[in-house]
Short mmCIF file of C-alpha atoms and ligand atoms in Angstrom, two decimals:
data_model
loop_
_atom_site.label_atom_id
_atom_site.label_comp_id
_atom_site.label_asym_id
_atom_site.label_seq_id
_atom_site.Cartn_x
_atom_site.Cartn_y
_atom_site.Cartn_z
CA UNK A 1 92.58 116.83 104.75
CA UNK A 2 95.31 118.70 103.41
CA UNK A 3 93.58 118.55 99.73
CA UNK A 4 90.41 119.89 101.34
CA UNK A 5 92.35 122.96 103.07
CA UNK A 6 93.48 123.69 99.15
CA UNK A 7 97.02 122.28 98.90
CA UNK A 8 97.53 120.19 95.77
CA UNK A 9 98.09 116.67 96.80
CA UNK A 10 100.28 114.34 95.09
CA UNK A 11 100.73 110.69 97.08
CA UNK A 12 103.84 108.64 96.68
CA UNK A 13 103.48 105.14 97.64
CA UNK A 14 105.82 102.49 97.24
CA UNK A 15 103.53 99.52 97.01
CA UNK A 16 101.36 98.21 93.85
CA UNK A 17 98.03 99.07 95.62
CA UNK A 18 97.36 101.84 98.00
CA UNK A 19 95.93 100.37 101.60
CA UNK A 20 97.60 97.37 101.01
CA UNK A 21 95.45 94.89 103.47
CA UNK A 22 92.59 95.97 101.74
CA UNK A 23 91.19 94.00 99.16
CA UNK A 24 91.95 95.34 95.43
CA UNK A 25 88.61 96.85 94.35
CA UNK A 26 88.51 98.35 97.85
CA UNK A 27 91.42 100.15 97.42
CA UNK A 28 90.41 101.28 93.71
CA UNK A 29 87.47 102.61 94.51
CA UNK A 30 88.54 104.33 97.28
CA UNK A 31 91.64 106.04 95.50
CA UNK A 32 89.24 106.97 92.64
CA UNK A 33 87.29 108.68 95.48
CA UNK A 34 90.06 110.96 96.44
CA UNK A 35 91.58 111.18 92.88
CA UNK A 36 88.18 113.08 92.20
CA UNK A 37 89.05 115.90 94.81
CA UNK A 38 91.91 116.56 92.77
CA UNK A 39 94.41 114.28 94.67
CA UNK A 40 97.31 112.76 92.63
CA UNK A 41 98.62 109.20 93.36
CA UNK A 42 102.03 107.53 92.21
CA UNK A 43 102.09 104.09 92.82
CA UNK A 44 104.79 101.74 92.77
CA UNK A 45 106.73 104.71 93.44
CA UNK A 46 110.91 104.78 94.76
CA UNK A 47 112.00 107.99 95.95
CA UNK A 48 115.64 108.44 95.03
CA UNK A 49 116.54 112.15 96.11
CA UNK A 50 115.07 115.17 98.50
CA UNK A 51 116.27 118.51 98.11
CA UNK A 52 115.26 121.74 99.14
CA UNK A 53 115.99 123.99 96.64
CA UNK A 54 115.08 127.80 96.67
CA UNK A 55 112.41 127.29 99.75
CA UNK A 56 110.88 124.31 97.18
CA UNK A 57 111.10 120.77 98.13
CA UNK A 58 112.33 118.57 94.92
CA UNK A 59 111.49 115.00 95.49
CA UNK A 60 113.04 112.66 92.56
CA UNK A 61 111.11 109.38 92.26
CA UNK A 62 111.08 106.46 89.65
CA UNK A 63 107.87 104.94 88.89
CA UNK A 64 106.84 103.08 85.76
CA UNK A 65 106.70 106.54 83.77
CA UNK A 66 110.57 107.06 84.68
CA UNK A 67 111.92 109.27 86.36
CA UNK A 68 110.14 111.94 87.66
CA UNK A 69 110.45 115.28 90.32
CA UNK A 70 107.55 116.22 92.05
CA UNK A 71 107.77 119.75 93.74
CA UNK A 72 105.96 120.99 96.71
CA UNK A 73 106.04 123.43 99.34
CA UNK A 74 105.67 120.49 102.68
CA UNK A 75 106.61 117.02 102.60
CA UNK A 76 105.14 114.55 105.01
CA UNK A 77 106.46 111.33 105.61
CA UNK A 78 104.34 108.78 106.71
CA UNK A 79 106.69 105.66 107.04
CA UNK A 80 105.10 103.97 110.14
CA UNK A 81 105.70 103.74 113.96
CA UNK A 82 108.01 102.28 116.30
CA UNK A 83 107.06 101.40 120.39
CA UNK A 84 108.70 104.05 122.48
CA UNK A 85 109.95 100.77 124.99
CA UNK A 86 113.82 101.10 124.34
CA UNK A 87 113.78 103.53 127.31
CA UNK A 88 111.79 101.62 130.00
CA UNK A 89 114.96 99.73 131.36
CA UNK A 90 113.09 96.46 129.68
CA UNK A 91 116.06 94.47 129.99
CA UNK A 92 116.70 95.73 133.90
CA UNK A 93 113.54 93.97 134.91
CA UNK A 94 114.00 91.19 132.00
CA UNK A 95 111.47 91.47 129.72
CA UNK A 96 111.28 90.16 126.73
CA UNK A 97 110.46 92.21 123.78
CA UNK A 98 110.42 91.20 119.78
CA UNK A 99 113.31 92.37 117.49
CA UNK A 100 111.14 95.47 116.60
CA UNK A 101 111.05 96.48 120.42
CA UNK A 102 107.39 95.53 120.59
CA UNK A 103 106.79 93.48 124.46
CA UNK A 104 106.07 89.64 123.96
CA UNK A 105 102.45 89.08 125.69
CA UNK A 106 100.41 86.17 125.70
CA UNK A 107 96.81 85.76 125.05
CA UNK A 108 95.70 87.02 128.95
CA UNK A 109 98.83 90.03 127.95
CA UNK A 110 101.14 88.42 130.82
CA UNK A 111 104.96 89.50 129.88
CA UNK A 112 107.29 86.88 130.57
CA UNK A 113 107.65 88.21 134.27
CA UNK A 114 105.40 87.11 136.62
CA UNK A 115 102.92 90.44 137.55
CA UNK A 116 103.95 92.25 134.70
CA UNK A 117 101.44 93.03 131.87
CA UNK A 118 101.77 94.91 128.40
CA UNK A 119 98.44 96.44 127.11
CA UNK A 120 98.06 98.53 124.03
CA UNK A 121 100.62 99.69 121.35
CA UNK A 122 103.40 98.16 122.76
CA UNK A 123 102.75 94.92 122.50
CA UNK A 124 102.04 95.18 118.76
CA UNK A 125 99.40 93.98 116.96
CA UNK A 126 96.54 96.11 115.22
CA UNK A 127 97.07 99.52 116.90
CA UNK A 128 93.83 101.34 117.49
CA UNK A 129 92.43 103.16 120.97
CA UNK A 130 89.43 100.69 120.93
CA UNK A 131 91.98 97.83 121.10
CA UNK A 132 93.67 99.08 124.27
CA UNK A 133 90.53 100.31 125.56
CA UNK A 134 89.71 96.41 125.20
CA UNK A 135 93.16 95.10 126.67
CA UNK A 136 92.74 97.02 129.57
CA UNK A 137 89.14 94.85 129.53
CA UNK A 138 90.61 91.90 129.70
CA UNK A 139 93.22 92.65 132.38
CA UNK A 140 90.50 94.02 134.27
CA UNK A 141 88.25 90.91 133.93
CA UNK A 142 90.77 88.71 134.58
CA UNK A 143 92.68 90.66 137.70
CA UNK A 144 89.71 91.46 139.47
CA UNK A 145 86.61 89.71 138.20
CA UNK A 146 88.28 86.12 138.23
CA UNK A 147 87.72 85.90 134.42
CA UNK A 148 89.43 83.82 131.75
CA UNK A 149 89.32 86.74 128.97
CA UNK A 150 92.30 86.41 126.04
CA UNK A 151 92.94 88.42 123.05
CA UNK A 152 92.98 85.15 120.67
CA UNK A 153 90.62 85.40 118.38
CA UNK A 154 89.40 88.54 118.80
CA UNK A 155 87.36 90.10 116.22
CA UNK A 156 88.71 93.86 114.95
CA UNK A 157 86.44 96.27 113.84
CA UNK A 158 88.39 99.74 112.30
CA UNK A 159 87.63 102.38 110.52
CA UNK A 160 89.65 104.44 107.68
CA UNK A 161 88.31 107.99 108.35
CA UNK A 162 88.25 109.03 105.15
CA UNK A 163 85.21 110.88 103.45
CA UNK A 164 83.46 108.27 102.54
CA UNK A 165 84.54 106.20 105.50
CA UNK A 166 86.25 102.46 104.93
CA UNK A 167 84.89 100.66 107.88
CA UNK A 168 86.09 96.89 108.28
CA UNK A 169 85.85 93.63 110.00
CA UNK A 170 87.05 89.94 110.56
CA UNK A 171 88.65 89.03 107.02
CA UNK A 172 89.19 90.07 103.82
CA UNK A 173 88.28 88.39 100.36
CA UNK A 174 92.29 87.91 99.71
CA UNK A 175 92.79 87.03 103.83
CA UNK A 176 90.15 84.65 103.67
CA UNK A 177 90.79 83.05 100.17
CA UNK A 178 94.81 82.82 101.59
CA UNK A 179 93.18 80.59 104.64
CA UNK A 180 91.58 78.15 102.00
CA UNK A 181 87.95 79.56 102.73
CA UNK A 182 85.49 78.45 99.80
CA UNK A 183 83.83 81.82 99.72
CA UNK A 184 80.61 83.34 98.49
CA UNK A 185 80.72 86.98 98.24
CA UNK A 186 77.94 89.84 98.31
CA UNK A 187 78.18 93.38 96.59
CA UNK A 188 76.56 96.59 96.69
CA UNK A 189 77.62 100.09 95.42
CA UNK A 190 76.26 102.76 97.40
CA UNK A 191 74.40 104.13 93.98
CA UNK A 192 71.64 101.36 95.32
CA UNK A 193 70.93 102.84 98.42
CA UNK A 194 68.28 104.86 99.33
CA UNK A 195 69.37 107.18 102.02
CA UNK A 196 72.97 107.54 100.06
CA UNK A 197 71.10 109.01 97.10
CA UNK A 198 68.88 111.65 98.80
CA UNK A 199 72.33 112.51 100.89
CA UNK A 200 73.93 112.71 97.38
CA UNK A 201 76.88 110.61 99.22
CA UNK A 202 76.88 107.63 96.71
CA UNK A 203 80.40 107.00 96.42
CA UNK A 204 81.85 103.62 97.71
CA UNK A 205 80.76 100.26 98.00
CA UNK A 206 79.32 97.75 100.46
CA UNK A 207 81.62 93.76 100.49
CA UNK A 208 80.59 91.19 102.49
CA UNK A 209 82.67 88.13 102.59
CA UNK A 210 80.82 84.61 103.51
CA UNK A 211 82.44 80.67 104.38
CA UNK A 212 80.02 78.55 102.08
CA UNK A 213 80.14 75.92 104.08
CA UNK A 214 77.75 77.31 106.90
CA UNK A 215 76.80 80.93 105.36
CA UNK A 216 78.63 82.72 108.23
CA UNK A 217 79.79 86.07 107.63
CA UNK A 218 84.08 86.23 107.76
CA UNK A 219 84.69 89.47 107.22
CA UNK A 220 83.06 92.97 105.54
CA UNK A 221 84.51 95.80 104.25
CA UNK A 222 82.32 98.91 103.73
CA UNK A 223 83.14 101.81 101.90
CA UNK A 224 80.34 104.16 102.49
CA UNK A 225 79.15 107.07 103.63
CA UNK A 226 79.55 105.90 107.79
CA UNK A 227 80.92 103.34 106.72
CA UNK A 228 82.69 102.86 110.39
CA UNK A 229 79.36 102.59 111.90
CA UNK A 230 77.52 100.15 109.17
CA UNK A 231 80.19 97.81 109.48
CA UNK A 232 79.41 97.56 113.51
CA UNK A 233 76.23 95.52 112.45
CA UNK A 234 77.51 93.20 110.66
CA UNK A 235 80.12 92.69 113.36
CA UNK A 236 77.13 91.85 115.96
CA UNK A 237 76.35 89.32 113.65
CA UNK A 238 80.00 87.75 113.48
CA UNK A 239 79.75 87.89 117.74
CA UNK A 240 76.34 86.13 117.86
CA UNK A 241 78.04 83.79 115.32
CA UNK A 242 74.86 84.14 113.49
CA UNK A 243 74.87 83.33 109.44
CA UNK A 244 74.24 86.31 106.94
CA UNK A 245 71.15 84.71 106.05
CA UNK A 246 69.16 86.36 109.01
CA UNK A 247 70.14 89.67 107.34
CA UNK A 248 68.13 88.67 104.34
CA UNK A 249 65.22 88.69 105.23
CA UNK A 250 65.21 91.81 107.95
CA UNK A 251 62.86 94.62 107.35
CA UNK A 252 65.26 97.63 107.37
CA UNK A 253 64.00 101.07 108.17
CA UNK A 254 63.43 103.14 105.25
CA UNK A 255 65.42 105.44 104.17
CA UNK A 256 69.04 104.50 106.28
CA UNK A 257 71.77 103.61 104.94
CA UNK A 258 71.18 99.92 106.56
CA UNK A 259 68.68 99.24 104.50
CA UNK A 260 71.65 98.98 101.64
CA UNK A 261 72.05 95.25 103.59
CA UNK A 262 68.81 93.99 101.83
CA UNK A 263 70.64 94.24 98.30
CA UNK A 264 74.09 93.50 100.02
CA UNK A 265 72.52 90.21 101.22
CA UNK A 266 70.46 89.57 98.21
CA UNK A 267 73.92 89.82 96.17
CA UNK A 268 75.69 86.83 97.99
CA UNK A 269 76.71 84.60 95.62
CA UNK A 270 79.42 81.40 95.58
CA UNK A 271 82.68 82.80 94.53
CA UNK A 272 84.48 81.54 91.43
C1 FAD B 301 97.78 110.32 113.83
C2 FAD B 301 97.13 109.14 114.49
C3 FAD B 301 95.76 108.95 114.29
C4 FAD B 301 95.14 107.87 114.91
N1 FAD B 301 93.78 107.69 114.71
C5 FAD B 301 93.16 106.68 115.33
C6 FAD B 301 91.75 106.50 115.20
O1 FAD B 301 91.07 107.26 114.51
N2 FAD B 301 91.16 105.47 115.84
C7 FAD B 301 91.88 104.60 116.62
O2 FAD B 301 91.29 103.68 117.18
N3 FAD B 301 93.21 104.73 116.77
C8 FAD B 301 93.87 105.76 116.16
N4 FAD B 301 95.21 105.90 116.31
C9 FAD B 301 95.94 104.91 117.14
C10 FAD B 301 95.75 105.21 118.61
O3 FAD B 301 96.11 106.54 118.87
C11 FAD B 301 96.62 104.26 119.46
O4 FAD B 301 96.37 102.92 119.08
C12 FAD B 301 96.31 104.42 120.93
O5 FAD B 301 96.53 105.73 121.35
C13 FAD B 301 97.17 103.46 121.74
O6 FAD B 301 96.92 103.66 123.10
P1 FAD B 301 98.03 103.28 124.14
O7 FAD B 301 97.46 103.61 125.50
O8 FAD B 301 98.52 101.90 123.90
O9 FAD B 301 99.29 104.22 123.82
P2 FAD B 301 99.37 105.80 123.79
O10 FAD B 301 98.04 106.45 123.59
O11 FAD B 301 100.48 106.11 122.85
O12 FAD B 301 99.83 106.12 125.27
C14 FAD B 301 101.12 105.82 125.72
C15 FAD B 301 101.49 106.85 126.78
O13 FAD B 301 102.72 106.49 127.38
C16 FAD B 301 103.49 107.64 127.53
N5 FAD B 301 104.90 107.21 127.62
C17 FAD B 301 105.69 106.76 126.61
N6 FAD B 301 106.93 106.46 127.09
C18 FAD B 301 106.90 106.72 128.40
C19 FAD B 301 107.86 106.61 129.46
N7 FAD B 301 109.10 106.19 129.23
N8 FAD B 301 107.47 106.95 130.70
C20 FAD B 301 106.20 107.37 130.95
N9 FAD B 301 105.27 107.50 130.01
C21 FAD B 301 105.60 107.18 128.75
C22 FAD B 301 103.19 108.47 126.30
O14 FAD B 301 103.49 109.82 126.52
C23 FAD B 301 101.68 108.23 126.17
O15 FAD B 301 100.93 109.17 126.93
C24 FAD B 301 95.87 106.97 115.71
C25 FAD B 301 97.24 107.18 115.92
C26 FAD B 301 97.87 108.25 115.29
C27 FAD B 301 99.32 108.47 115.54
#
């Protein structure tokens, strides 16, 4: 955003690959997207000193070209979040949280204490609106309706809001291959689709990760032009527990961007 207002953008990051959970050619091509609006990443990267000198902020780093000073006018610090619970007399009412202050639920989001429920953020866990939105769901169903609704298992759709979008669901390539899935794997750059050319919005790719033992889909990442809402389909699928086969031989409307599942599905191939 900042890049786009004009700043020059350089990105510090202390791990090997920028969005870590993301599978490795995810992540490339995604940091070659932005490295083409100018933006600068260090990877790897330990900050070691921040000084404001002369109204100019002088941030020394090492990285594997040295040691280096990068100099800039802002400096934003994205180091993660904490729950704001230490406040909410917790203890007082006996409570349990974890050591990072995050409330212990169960599946159904019961707190220890009898009548007492934690939905959203605070309990910890992937923290996105459409996840509390969902929590509230279940507390809902299950208060009032008389329904047995639990959080285990659930599938997570999210989306990176970046331009092009990194839209994802169920698991990874490196998730999946670290559960001892025996994968097959589909891929499609966006250069293949249709409606991405004629948008001239060709950057990204399409992943689709498969268990080849019954050709259901485990997880998709999709770096695409709305990418966020692409992914959605494929999550449909994963809820109507439906293989990726039934995808392959859809008729797609011509020209959307969905139609880029006919060579995503053709692609699907046993893994190595
Ligand atoms: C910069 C940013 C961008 C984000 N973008 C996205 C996105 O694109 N999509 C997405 O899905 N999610 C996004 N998220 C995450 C999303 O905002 C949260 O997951 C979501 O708001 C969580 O909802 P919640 O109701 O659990 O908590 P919150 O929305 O944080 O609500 C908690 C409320 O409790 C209040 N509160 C706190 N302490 C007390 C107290 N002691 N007494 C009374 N009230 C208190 C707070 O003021 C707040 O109003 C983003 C978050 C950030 C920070």
């Amino acid at each position: 955003m900042f890049r786009r207002f004009g700043s020059r953008v350089t990105v510090l990051h202390t791990g090997k690959q920028f969005v870590s959970r993301e599978d490795p050619e995810i992540a490339a091509e995604l940091q070659k997207v932005l490295e083409a609006e100018g933006i600068q990443f260090v990877l790897d990267a330990r900050t070691t000193r921040v000084e404001n000198k002369n109204s100019s902020i002088m941030l020394s780093f090492e990285s594997a070209s040295g040691s280096s000073i990068a100099t800039g006018s802002h400096l934003l610090v994205a180091t993660g979040r904490r729950p704001n619970t230490d406040d909410l007399g917790l203890d007082k009412a006996g409570i349990e949280t974890d050591k990072s202050g995050f409330i212990k639920v169960n599946g159904r989001l019961e707190t220890n204490i009898r009548g007492v429920w934690a939905l959203g953020d605070c309990k910890g866990g992937p923290a996105f609106t459409h996840l509390s939105y969902n929590d509230f769901q279940i507390v809902y169903g299950n208060l009032i309706e008389g329904k047995n609704l639990t959080i285990e298992n659930r599938l997570v759709p999210y989306c990176v809001f970046t331009d092009p979008q990194l839209g994802g669901v169920g698991m990874t390539e490196k998730e999946a291959r670290g559960k001892g899935f025996k994968l097959k794997i589909g891929r499609c750059p966006m250069t293949y689709v249709a409606r991405a050319i004629e948008r001239g919005e060709t950057a990204g790719l399409m992943k689709i990760v498969v268990d080849a033992s019954n050709d259901g889909i485990l997880g998709a990442s999709i770096l695409a032009s709305e990418g966020g809402e692409l992914v959605q389909i494929l999550g449909t699928l994963m809820l109507a527990k439906q293989p990726y086969t039934l995808l392959k031989g859809a008729v797609y409307i011509h020209p959307t961007l969905a139609e880029g599942f006919f060579s995503l599905m053709e692609d699907v191939k046993l893994a190595d």
